[in-house]
DNA sequence: CGTTTCTTTGATAGGGATCAATCATGGTGG
DNA sequence: CCACCATGATTGATCCCTATCAAAGAAACG
């Protein structure tokens, strides 16, 4: 069953397949299978939702990356958060009528969405699910705190170094990490310009700190990178 | 019953007096009266909790203002959030073992704190309380998004103008708004330096945009200020 | 291949930081 | 009550980081 809905490829979604819900007890897990949910596939061009639009769904990212961003009055985009597989986004609907930011995949992304009304219909099991969501939300808040420190108190090279370190965090040494962001997106994430990001990359490549190929990056000297990130 | 505890003035606290909990149903409200909670009074010098310290309490701000801030490796402070009366802070304990930021009153502040273990002991009523906390947390997240946009995509005068507007938001025109922040604290909130903040103030005073006395401020031309904030 | 989009690189300028000194302000003790 | 000191705020001069403007180069795409 495939339907075209607001730019996403729609199909029935087995919510319980998501690692996210594995934290729940088995009976709740079972309960959740009865909840209606949709699976959607997006390409990089399609937006998942726009800021200001009616917020009716909570999203689970199954695969890929999604950028959440706000646009200022003068037209600049600030990327708020980069969602990775297994994470939730679009909390707004639980509290507010509209999304306060926009969501767009970095490349392709497959998500699962649950209507807020369905979440509310979970009955006695709802509290358990809400507790889970609350926990995720608090984690996001902590993450946002960290980013505020980055943007408010650090200079360009510290920001970029910090970003690259966290981006490559899970990758083993001497392995490539796919870099799905364009220079523009990195700049929008760090509150810098394309040129500044490009220049830092160029410098660090000359210094042998990082290497880059098509859509992948490798930090050759993490401790040196950590030095640049801190000071 | 008055005890000295970690820099705060301790006394028994009737949790149910807080507007925060008025959103709850009456029976839960009643239930909460049985929960142990402490009221604490702080002066500006005393810190409520330090980043990295064991997070065992959730705080309700009863009166005054509290700044939450992180300190970077090079010693700079970034104020993450300014808590106002009626708001909650210190979510970390619900999910994590440590606070990820520090909390210090701007001037005096009286707070009520509830131990996380007591929150968990609320039994069947806990879900209602948790839902309330989740809602507040999501609001904070939205607020953090807005601040990321400010710090990442706006210049000094836009940030300060935006800050002053939101600070004086609830005040009627031609009325004074108490400005409990020092220049340094405003700077740390906006990711600027004392000097930059001071110069903007001086300029705007010359232009007749704002007036200031001892610890209070008044925006004379809000629409003009809004113009400076946007562009 | 040619065309479009992204990236790099260079030159320049400007916003805000930094350094430094003076000026208020408030608290303290004589 | 006033002189004194400490802390915070203002103002000025200068510098540097990053944005901006501009153009060439590389990569992606039909």
CSV table of C-alpha atoms (C1' of nucleotides) in Angstrom, one decimal, chain B residues 155-156 192-193 195-196 199, chain C residues 15-20 26:
chain,number,residue,atom,x,y,z
B,155,UNK,CA,24.6,40.4,15.0
B,156,UNK,CA,25.1,42.2,18.2
B,192,UNK,CA,29.1,39.3,23.3
B,193,UNK,CA,31.5,41.3,25.5
B,195,UNK,CA,32.0,46.7,26.0
B,196,UNK,CA,29.8,45.9,23.0
B,199,UNK,CA,28.2,50.8,23.6
C,15,DG,C1',32.0,44.3,13.3
C,16,DG,C1',33.2,43.1,17.5
C,17,DA,C1',37.1,41.8,20.6
C,18,DT,C1',40.8,43.3,23.1
C,19,DC,C1',43.6,46.4,25.6
C,20,DA,C1',43.6,50.4,28.5
C,26,DG,C1',27.8,51.5,46.2
